[in-house]
Amino acid sequence: MTGIRLNAPAPGWAIAADVVVVGSGVAGLTAALRCAAAGLSTVVVTKARLDDGSTRWAQGGIAAALGEGDTPDQHLDDTLVAGAGLCDEEAVRALVTEGPDAVRRLIATGAHFDTSAAGEIELTREGGHHRRRIAHAGGDATGAEISRALVEAVRDGGLRTIENALVLDLLTDAEGRTAGVTLHVMGEGQHDGVGAVHAPAVVLATGGMGQVFSATTNPAVSTGDGVALALRAGAEVSDLEFVQFHPTVLFLGTDSEGQQPLVSEAVRGEGAHLVDAAGTRFMLGQHELAELAPRDIVAKGIMRRMQEQGAAHMYLDARHFGARMWEQRFPTILAACRAHGIDPVTEPIPVAPAAHYASGGVRTDLRGRTTVPGLYACGEVACTGVHGANRLASNSLLEGLVFAERIAADIASRAPLSAGEPVAPASPSELPLIAPEARVEIQRIMSQGAGVLRSAASLTEAAAALEGVHRAAVEGQEGPAKTAEPGVESWETSNLLCVARVLTAAALEREETRGCHWREDRPDRDDATWRRHLVIRIEPDRSLVVRRTESTAFPAISAATVPDAPREHQP
């Protein structure tokens, strides 16, 4: 354990449970429902409302070998290719073999997918898939339907939920085992202010960290809280350098910030073309699947064309769909485009890549266990090894389903659960909080230095700038990075700075181009040296320890994983 904690008031109230699930997306609610079904006292903590996470923004769908002629092995092959040599094949095999039944259980829970006149689930294609295997709902509102069904099931099941609550830090007992979490509840409710949930099992399902960049498809709540909490607790993270930039995000201007409207890959799956201002299809000849190549390849193709032409964006042309198809198949996207003055029925859609998905995260084994006993992680916050260097389209919802069920099964197998009383760290160390005003500066630094295009120079500059933000807070200087008072916005900004620094260190360390990690100064993939994972943890003195695995396989999860020859980065 590191002893590092956010600067926050002591808990003024506490409740007890067997399991506390942090997050209310597909992963968190699935884990909570399965734990409750096993007879475990389960509490769901979520940062906003139950239906306010990233899941409800998912447009395309959920990938599984459900169609005639499709098989888990074919799904596995597509996933391994997209992952650019870094997928854990055992984890992928678990995903694709257990996936179809997990989707059927989701349907049994109440989710309604689009079906044909014959009652069969309609399937579409997305980038990197050689088969139609993407189940969707409401045309392009799959995430919203899945969220609706799971939230309804949680409420019908009477699970205890704490909404509008930001989780702060992990509690541990005298043996270093998980004993719950501290959290801050915002607004009026049964509990307000800083409190605690005491539980021997904690499941992190906090989603992504897209808000570390200026432009992202992620909602405002995606500030990397789970990864930052896990790092402070002494857990290992891995593959954080592999941030997937979605190729086709509605371009709102060079100065646009925050959450941007996504134009689903399914639009290309149905036949839309990527073109430049002259109407030329530039992905032809770059990959056998052209616009349906894996996302990293399409994003790079768009960026190259933008660089060649000095353009701020490219276009997605789907005028040939006609009004009827747009209205029935992609009503959400159609409405978003029209809200911004663009009619895709009559004109091409301006698009550019934006931060979308973290392929890396808190390192877990196949049962969702992290390197901290009793702490689990699933969904986007986790690194199960499924995605490798680049997530295959629509595998994220499936990963959330499958690994949440695996976590619940592992926790249930250890029942009855017990935990020692939470104890204070032997050598407590409170982080200086970063003022909310620094959030925009952190995002600017990351977008310029660690975005789609990276180099040693840009990453070194980013690391130095982030160090400056940190140092100003430590020294209590004035300005946007000055030390802040405890509060939701300063805790979020501190979490963003933490994950930004770790991401930048990993990206600087990986001296090659692989998947969605694109180093302009190292344009080639180097399997001999870099077909390995980077594993990072924080030491009690707050230094980062970065080590490279010996193979593509992750080391086994154990209470102590001590590297032989770590490379240290002093924050």
Short mmCIF file of C-alpha atoms in Angstrom, two decimals, residues 10-400:
data_model
loop_
_atom_site.label_atom_id
_atom_site.label_comp_id
_atom_site.label_asym_id
_atom_site.label_seq_id
_atom_site.Cartn_x
_atom_site.Cartn_y
_atom_site.Cartn_z
CA ALA A 10 -12.70 12.37 7.56
CA PRO A 11 -15.84 10.27 6.87
CA GLY A 12 -18.81 11.56 8.84
CA TRP A 13 -21.00 8.50 8.25
CA ALA A 14 -20.61 4.85 7.24
CA ILE A 15 -22.69 1.95 5.96
CA ALA A 16 -21.71 -1.70 5.55
CA ALA A 17 -22.12 -4.23 2.74
CA ASP A 18 -20.54 -7.36 1.31
CA VAL A 19 -19.75 -5.69 -1.99
CA VAL A 20 -19.57 -2.08 -3.14
CA VAL A 21 -19.70 -1.53 -6.89
CA VAL A 22 -18.39 1.84 -8.07
CA GLY A 23 -19.99 2.81 -11.38
CA SER A 24 -23.34 2.30 -13.07
CA GLY A 25 -22.52 1.40 -16.66
CA VAL A 26 -22.97 -2.03 -18.21
CA ALA A 27 -20.05 -3.47 -16.20
CA GLY A 28 -20.99 -2.03 -12.82
CA LEU A 29 -24.70 -2.79 -12.94
CA THR A 30 -24.14 -6.30 -14.31
CA ALA A 31 -21.67 -7.04 -11.49
CA ALA A 32 -24.09 -5.61 -8.92
CA LEU A 33 -27.07 -7.61 -10.21
CA ARG A 34 -25.10 -10.86 -10.27
CA CYS A 35 -23.68 -10.28 -6.78
CA ALA A 36 -27.14 -9.50 -5.41
CA ALA A 37 -28.54 -12.61 -7.12
CA ALA A 38 -25.89 -14.63 -5.25
CA GLY A 39 -27.27 -13.32 -1.96
CA LEU A 40 -24.56 -10.76 -1.32
CA SER A 41 -25.40 -7.42 0.25
CA THR A 42 -24.51 -5.04 -2.57
CA VAL A 43 -24.27 -1.26 -2.76
CA VAL A 44 -23.93 0.65 -6.04
CA VAL A 45 -22.15 3.99 -5.89
CA THR A 46 -22.27 6.24 -8.94
CA LYS A 47 -20.89 9.67 -9.66
CA ALA A 48 -24.04 11.12 -11.19
CA ARG A 49 -27.38 9.42 -11.83
CA LEU A 50 -27.57 5.68 -12.39
CA ASP A 51 -28.03 6.15 -16.13
CA ASP A 52 -25.45 8.92 -16.61
CA GLY A 53 -22.27 7.03 -17.44
CA SER A 54 -20.54 6.21 -20.73
CA THR A 55 -22.70 3.17 -21.52
CA ARG A 56 -25.73 5.19 -22.51
CA TRP A 57 -23.68 7.08 -25.11
CA ALA A 58 -22.67 3.89 -26.94
CA GLN A 59 -24.23 4.02 -30.38
CA GLY A 60 -23.00 1.15 -32.52
CA GLY A 61 -23.83 -1.91 -30.47
CA ILE A 62 -22.45 -5.00 -28.81
CA ALA A 63 -20.32 -7.55 -30.66
CA ALA A 64 -20.95 -11.29 -30.30
CA ALA A 65 -20.97 -14.35 -32.56
CA LEU A 66 -24.77 -14.56 -32.76
CA GLY A 67 -25.26 -14.75 -36.53
CA GLU A 68 -25.53 -17.75 -38.80
CA GLY A 69 -22.08 -18.88 -39.94
CA ASP A 70 -20.26 -16.78 -37.36
CA THR A 71 -18.19 -18.43 -34.64
CA PRO A 72 -16.32 -17.38 -31.51
CA ASP A 73 -13.07 -18.34 -33.27
CA GLN A 74 -13.76 -15.85 -36.07
CA HIS A 75 -14.55 -13.17 -33.48
CA LEU A 76 -11.31 -14.07 -31.69
CA ASP A 77 -9.28 -13.72 -34.89
CA ASP A 78 -10.69 -10.25 -35.62
CA THR A 79 -10.00 -9.15 -32.03
CA LEU A 80 -6.40 -10.38 -32.12
CA VAL A 81 -5.72 -8.58 -35.41
CA ALA A 82 -7.14 -5.30 -34.08
CA GLY A 83 -5.10 -5.64 -30.88
CA ALA A 84 -1.84 -5.47 -32.88
CA GLY A 85 -0.08 -8.34 -31.15
CA LEU A 86 -0.77 -7.36 -27.53
CA CYS A 87 -4.05 -9.11 -26.75
CA ASP A 88 -4.07 -11.78 -24.06
CA GLU A 89 -5.44 -14.67 -26.12
CA GLU A 90 -6.86 -16.46 -23.08
CA ALA A 91 -8.79 -13.34 -22.10
CA VAL A 92 -10.07 -12.87 -25.65
CA ARG A 93 -11.16 -16.50 -25.81
CA ALA A 94 -13.13 -16.04 -22.58
CA LEU A 95 -14.75 -12.95 -24.09
CA VAL A 96 -15.83 -14.47 -27.38
CA THR A 97 -16.93 -17.87 -26.05
CA GLU A 98 -18.91 -16.54 -23.10
CA GLY A 99 -20.13 -13.48 -24.99
CA PRO A 100 -23.16 -14.89 -26.85
CA ASP A 101 -24.73 -16.32 -23.69
CA ALA A 102 -23.93 -13.13 -21.78
CA VAL A 103 -25.87 -11.16 -24.42
CA ARG A 104 -28.78 -13.59 -24.11
CA ARG A 105 -28.78 -13.08 -20.33
CA LEU A 106 -28.81 -9.33 -20.96
CA ILE A 107 -31.89 -9.81 -23.14
CA ALA A 108 -33.47 -11.89 -20.38
CA THR A 109 -32.77 -8.99 -18.01
CA GLY A 110 -34.96 -6.80 -20.23
CA ALA A 111 -32.80 -5.30 -22.99
CA HIS A 112 -34.54 -5.12 -26.38
CA PHE A 113 -32.39 -5.32 -29.50
CA ASP A 114 -33.52 -4.50 -33.02
CA THR A 115 -34.98 -7.57 -34.73
CA SER A 116 -36.03 -8.55 -38.24
CA ALA A 117 -39.59 -9.31 -39.31
CA ALA A 118 -38.80 -12.96 -38.52
CA GLY A 119 -37.84 -12.05 -34.96
CA GLU A 120 -34.09 -12.59 -35.41
CA ILE A 121 -31.62 -10.11 -33.92
CA GLU A 122 -30.46 -7.73 -36.64
CA LEU A 123 -26.67 -7.62 -36.96
CA THR A 124 -24.42 -5.06 -38.63
CA ARG A 125 -20.70 -4.71 -39.33
CA GLU A 126 -18.16 -2.30 -37.92
CA GLY A 127 -14.48 -1.66 -38.44
CA GLY A 128 -12.20 -4.69 -38.11
CA HIS A 129 -15.04 -7.22 -38.21
CA HIS A 130 -15.23 -9.65 -41.12
CA ARG A 131 -18.77 -10.67 -40.18
CA ARG A 132 -22.01 -8.95 -39.30
CA ARG A 133 -21.97 -9.51 -35.54
CA ILE A 134 -22.98 -6.16 -33.99
CA ALA A 135 -26.36 -6.29 -32.24
CA HIS A 136 -27.96 -2.85 -31.91
CA ALA A 137 -31.01 -1.23 -30.35
CA GLY A 138 -33.08 1.77 -31.39
CA GLY A 139 -30.97 1.95 -34.54
CA ASP A 140 -28.06 3.79 -32.97
CA ALA A 141 -29.11 3.97 -29.31
CA THR A 142 -27.80 0.62 -28.07
CA GLY A 143 -26.10 1.96 -24.97
CA ALA A 144 -29.19 3.87 -23.90
CA GLU A 145 -31.33 0.73 -24.16
CA ILE A 146 -28.83 -1.43 -22.26
CA SER A 147 -28.56 1.23 -19.56
CA ARG A 148 -32.36 1.49 -19.32
CA ALA A 149 -32.77 -2.26 -18.89
CA LEU A 150 -30.04 -2.62 -16.26
CA VAL A 151 -31.11 0.45 -14.27
CA GLU A 152 -34.69 -0.85 -14.25
CA ALA A 153 -33.50 -4.26 -13.06
CA VAL A 154 -31.43 -2.68 -10.27
CA ARG A 155 -34.38 -0.60 -9.09
CA ASP A 156 -36.82 -3.51 -9.37
CA GLY A 157 -34.38 -5.65 -7.40
CA GLY A 158 -34.25 -3.15 -4.57
CA LEU A 159 -30.46 -2.78 -4.64
CA ARG A 160 -29.10 -0.04 -2.45
CA THR A 161 -27.74 2.81 -4.57
CA ILE A 162 -25.88 6.01 -3.73
CA GLU A 163 -26.10 8.49 -6.60
CA ASN A 164 -24.20 11.75 -7.08
CA ALA A 165 -21.25 10.35 -5.17
CA LEU A 166 -17.58 10.73 -6.08
CA VAL A 167 -15.47 7.88 -4.68
CA LEU A 168 -12.27 9.17 -3.13
CA ASP A 169 -9.99 6.41 -1.85
CA LEU A 170 -9.80 2.72 -1.02
CA LEU A 171 -10.02 1.63 2.61
CA THR A 172 -7.84 -1.27 3.75
CA ASP A 173 -7.51 -3.36 6.91
CA ALA A 174 -4.39 -4.16 8.93
CA GLU A 175 -3.50 -6.97 6.48
CA GLY A 176 -3.64 -4.65 3.49
CA ARG A 177 -6.88 -6.15 2.22
CA THR A 178 -9.75 -4.12 0.82
CA ALA A 179 -12.15 -2.86 3.48
CA GLY A 180 -14.33 -0.46 1.47
CA VAL A 181 -14.15 3.06 0.05
CA THR A 182 -14.51 6.66 1.13
CA LEU A 183 -16.81 8.85 -0.95
CA HIS A 184 -18.32 12.30 -1.12
CA VAL A 185 -22.06 12.60 -1.74
CA MET A 186 -23.12 15.77 -3.50
CA GLY A 187 -26.44 17.48 -2.80
CA GLU A 188 -29.26 16.47 -0.53
CA GLY A 189 -30.00 12.84 0.22
CA GLN A 190 -29.93 10.17 2.86
CA HIS A 191 -26.19 10.78 3.21
CA ASP A 192 -24.32 13.97 2.43
CA GLY A 193 -20.67 14.97 2.50
CA VAL A 194 -17.76 12.57 2.97
CA GLY A 195 -18.65 9.12 4.24
CA ALA A 196 -17.63 5.49 3.79
CA VAL A 197 -18.97 2.16 2.62
CA HIS A 198 -17.29 -0.67 4.52
CA ALA A 199 -17.04 -3.83 2.40
CA PRO A 200 -14.53 -6.65 1.90
CA ALA A 201 -14.98 -6.52 -1.88
CA VAL A 202 -14.82 -3.39 -4.05
CA VAL A 203 -15.56 -3.50 -7.78
CA LEU A 204 -14.25 -0.55 -9.78
CA ALA A 205 -16.40 0.06 -12.86
CA THR A 206 -15.82 3.79 -13.15
CA GLY A 207 -15.42 3.99 -16.92
CA GLY A 208 -12.80 5.92 -18.80
CA MET A 209 -10.62 9.00 -18.65
CA GLY A 210 -11.43 10.76 -21.91
CA GLN A 211 -11.73 14.12 -20.15
CA VAL A 212 -7.94 14.19 -19.88
CA PHE A 213 -8.06 15.48 -23.49
CA SER A 214 -9.70 18.65 -24.78
CA ALA A 215 -11.99 16.89 -27.26
CA THR A 216 -13.53 13.53 -26.39
CA THR A 217 -16.64 11.46 -26.90
CA ASN A 218 -16.72 10.74 -23.15
CA PRO A 219 -19.19 12.41 -20.79
CA ALA A 220 -18.00 14.99 -18.26
CA VAL A 221 -17.85 12.37 -15.48
CA SER A 222 -15.04 10.42 -17.23
CA THR A 223 -12.13 11.89 -15.30
CA GLY A 224 -10.08 8.75 -14.61
CA ASP A 225 -11.20 8.49 -10.99
CA GLY A 226 -10.96 4.69 -10.85
CA VAL A 227 -7.45 4.48 -12.29
CA ALA A 228 -6.24 7.26 -9.96
CA LEU A 229 -7.83 5.60 -6.91
CA ALA A 230 -6.26 2.24 -7.82
CA LEU A 231 -2.82 3.80 -8.27
CA ARG A 232 -3.03 5.54 -4.89
CA ALA A 233 -4.06 2.20 -3.37
CA GLY A 234 -0.95 0.51 -4.75
CA ALA A 235 -2.57 -1.39 -7.63
CA GLU A 236 -0.83 -1.82 -10.96
CA VAL A 237 -2.06 -0.29 -14.20
CA SER A 238 -1.09 -1.36 -17.69
CA ASP A 239 -1.23 -0.27 -21.33
CA LEU A 240 -2.35 3.26 -20.46
CA GLU A 241 -0.56 4.60 -23.54
CA PHE A 242 -3.12 2.93 -25.79
CA VAL A 243 -5.87 5.54 -25.97
CA GLN A 244 -8.19 4.94 -28.87
CA PHE A 245 -9.19 8.03 -30.81
CA HIS A 246 -12.48 7.45 -32.57
CA PRO A 247 -11.95 8.31 -36.25
CA THR A 248 -15.33 9.88 -36.92
CA VAL A 249 -16.37 12.47 -34.36
CA LEU A 250 -18.51 15.39 -35.50
CA PHE A 251 -16.12 18.29 -36.07
CA LEU A 252 -17.40 21.37 -34.24
CA GLY A 253 -14.41 23.66 -34.78
CA THR A 254 -10.73 23.75 -33.86
CA ASP A 255 -11.48 25.34 -30.47
CA SER A 256 -14.26 22.95 -29.44
CA GLU A 257 -13.78 21.33 -26.04
CA GLY A 258 -15.47 18.74 -23.88
CA GLN A 259 -17.79 15.98 -25.04
CA GLN A 260 -18.21 15.87 -28.82
CA PRO A 261 -20.97 14.05 -30.77
CA LEU A 262 -19.91 10.62 -32.02
CA VAL A 263 -20.71 9.43 -35.54
CA SER A 264 -20.88 5.68 -35.01
CA GLU A 265 -18.69 3.24 -36.87
CA ALA A 266 -21.93 1.52 -37.84
CA VAL A 267 -22.52 4.37 -40.32
CA ARG A 268 -19.42 3.18 -42.19
CA GLY A 269 -20.55 -0.39 -41.60
CA GLU A 270 -23.67 0.40 -43.60
CA GLY A 271 -21.67 1.85 -46.48
CA ALA A 272 -20.69 5.47 -45.75
CA HIS A 273 -17.42 6.68 -47.31
CA LEU A 274 -14.63 8.81 -45.92
CA VAL A 275 -13.71 11.57 -48.37
CA ASP A 276 -11.69 14.76 -48.49
CA ALA A 277 -12.99 18.17 -49.53
CA ALA A 278 -12.68 17.17 -53.20
CA GLY A 279 -14.81 14.06 -52.63
CA THR A 280 -11.90 11.61 -52.99
CA ARG A 281 -12.08 8.36 -50.99
CA PHE A 282 -8.64 8.26 -49.35
CA MET A 283 -8.92 4.96 -47.40
CA LEU A 284 -9.01 2.89 -50.58
CA GLY A 285 -5.69 1.10 -50.94
CA GLN A 286 -4.63 1.77 -47.35
CA HIS A 287 -6.24 -1.40 -45.99
CA GLU A 288 -8.21 -4.31 -47.39
CA LEU A 289 -11.28 -3.17 -45.43
CA ALA A 290 -10.88 0.51 -46.49
CA GLU A 291 -13.21 2.58 -44.23
CA LEU A 292 -13.88 -0.54 -42.14
CA ALA A 293 -10.27 -1.07 -41.15
CA PRO A 294 -9.54 -1.15 -37.38
CA ARG A 295 -9.99 2.24 -35.75
CA ASP A 296 -6.32 3.05 -35.29
CA ILE A 297 -5.72 2.62 -39.03
CA VAL A 298 -8.71 4.76 -39.99
CA ALA A 299 -7.76 7.49 -37.48
CA LYS A 300 -4.21 7.54 -38.85
CA GLY A 301 -5.55 7.65 -42.43
CA ILE A 302 -7.69 10.68 -41.58
CA MET A 303 -4.83 12.44 -39.78
CA ARG A 304 -2.42 11.81 -42.66
CA ARG A 305 -4.85 13.25 -45.18
CA MET A 306 -5.46 16.26 -42.92
CA GLN A 307 -1.70 16.83 -42.67
CA GLU A 308 -1.18 16.46 -46.42
CA GLN A 309 -3.91 18.97 -47.22
CA GLY A 310 -3.52 21.28 -44.24
CA ALA A 311 -7.14 20.58 -43.37
CA ALA A 312 -8.79 20.64 -39.94
CA HIS A 313 -11.14 17.76 -40.75
CA MET A 314 -12.29 15.25 -43.36
CA TYR A 315 -15.82 14.23 -44.36
CA LEU A 316 -18.07 11.19 -43.97
CA ASP A 317 -20.39 10.91 -46.95
CA ALA A 318 -23.61 8.96 -46.49
CA ARG A 319 -25.94 10.99 -48.67
CA HIS A 320 -26.72 7.84 -50.66
CA PHE A 321 -28.49 6.39 -47.57
CA GLY A 322 -31.48 8.64 -48.21
CA ALA A 323 -33.75 10.24 -45.63
CA ARG A 324 -35.64 7.05 -44.73
CA MET A 325 -32.53 5.07 -43.77
CA TRP A 326 -31.09 7.98 -41.78
CA GLU A 327 -34.34 8.42 -39.86
CA GLN A 328 -34.83 4.72 -39.09
CA ARG A 329 -31.29 3.39 -38.66
CA PHE A 330 -29.42 6.42 -37.25
CA PRO A 331 -31.98 8.76 -35.67
CA THR A 332 -29.69 9.83 -32.81
CA ILE A 333 -26.80 10.77 -35.10
CA LEU A 334 -29.16 12.50 -37.52
CA ALA A 335 -30.58 14.62 -34.71
CA ALA A 336 -27.10 15.49 -33.36
CA CYS A 337 -25.88 16.56 -36.79
CA ARG A 338 -28.95 18.67 -37.48
CA ALA A 339 -28.66 20.28 -34.05
CA HIS A 340 -25.26 21.58 -35.21
CA GLY A 341 -26.52 22.79 -38.57
CA ILE A 342 -25.48 19.79 -40.68
CA ASP A 343 -27.94 17.62 -42.62
CA PRO A 344 -26.28 14.29 -43.52
CA VAL A 345 -29.14 13.50 -45.88
CA THR A 346 -27.99 16.28 -48.21
CA GLU A 347 -24.35 16.99 -47.28
CA PRO A 348 -21.21 15.16 -46.09
CA ILE A 349 -20.53 15.24 -42.34
CA PRO A 350 -17.31 16.99 -41.20
CA VAL A 351 -15.38 14.58 -38.95
CA ALA A 352 -12.08 14.38 -37.10
CA PRO A 353 -10.62 11.95 -34.52
CA ALA A 354 -11.23 12.58 -30.81
CA ALA A 355 -10.30 10.68 -27.63
CA HIS A 356 -12.73 7.82 -27.22
CA TYR A 357 -11.63 4.76 -25.25
CA ALA A 358 -8.85 3.68 -22.91
CA SER A 359 -7.69 0.22 -23.94
CA GLY A 360 -5.50 0.06 -20.84
CA GLY A 361 -6.36 0.56 -17.20
CA VAL A 362 -6.16 -1.21 -13.84
CA ARG A 363 -4.47 -4.55 -14.44
CA THR A 364 -6.62 -7.60 -13.70
CA ASP A 365 -6.59 -11.34 -14.14
CA LEU A 366 -9.35 -13.33 -15.83
CA ARG A 367 -11.48 -13.10 -12.69
CA GLY A 368 -11.22 -9.32 -12.55
CA ARG A 369 -8.88 -9.35 -9.54
CA THR A 370 -6.31 -6.56 -9.26
CA THR A 371 -2.98 -6.66 -7.44
CA VAL A 372 -4.69 -5.35 -4.28
CA PRO A 373 -6.52 -8.19 -2.47
CA GLY A 374 -10.29 -7.66 -2.54
CA LEU A 375 -10.17 -4.94 -5.22
CA TYR A 376 -11.68 -5.84 -8.60
CA ALA A 377 -12.02 -3.88 -11.83
CA CYS A 378 -14.11 -4.32 -14.98
CA GLY A 379 -15.19 -2.33 -18.00
CA GLU A 380 -13.17 0.55 -19.40
CA VAL A 381 -11.35 1.21 -16.12
CA ALA A 382 -9.79 -2.27 -16.31
CA CYS A 383 -7.03 -3.79 -18.41
CA THR A 384 -8.04 -7.43 -18.85
CA GLY A 385 -5.77 -7.98 -21.85
CA VAL A 386 -8.74 -8.26 -24.21
CA HIS A 387 -8.08 -5.10 -26.22
CA GLY A 388 -4.30 -5.16 -26.58
CA ALA A 389 -3.02 -2.08 -28.39
CA ASN A 390 -6.36 -1.20 -29.98
CA ARG A 391 -9.93 -2.15 -29.08
CA LEU A 392 -12.01 -3.87 -31.73
CA ALA A 393 -15.24 -1.95 -32.34
CA SER A 394 -18.16 -2.87 -30.03
CA ASN A 395 -16.10 -5.25 -27.90
CA SER A 396 -16.32 -2.84 -24.96
CA LEU A 397 -19.93 -3.49 -23.96
CA LEU A 398 -19.30 -7.22 -24.30
CA GLU A 399 -16.17 -7.03 -22.12
CA GLY A 400 -18.17 -5.21 -19.47
#
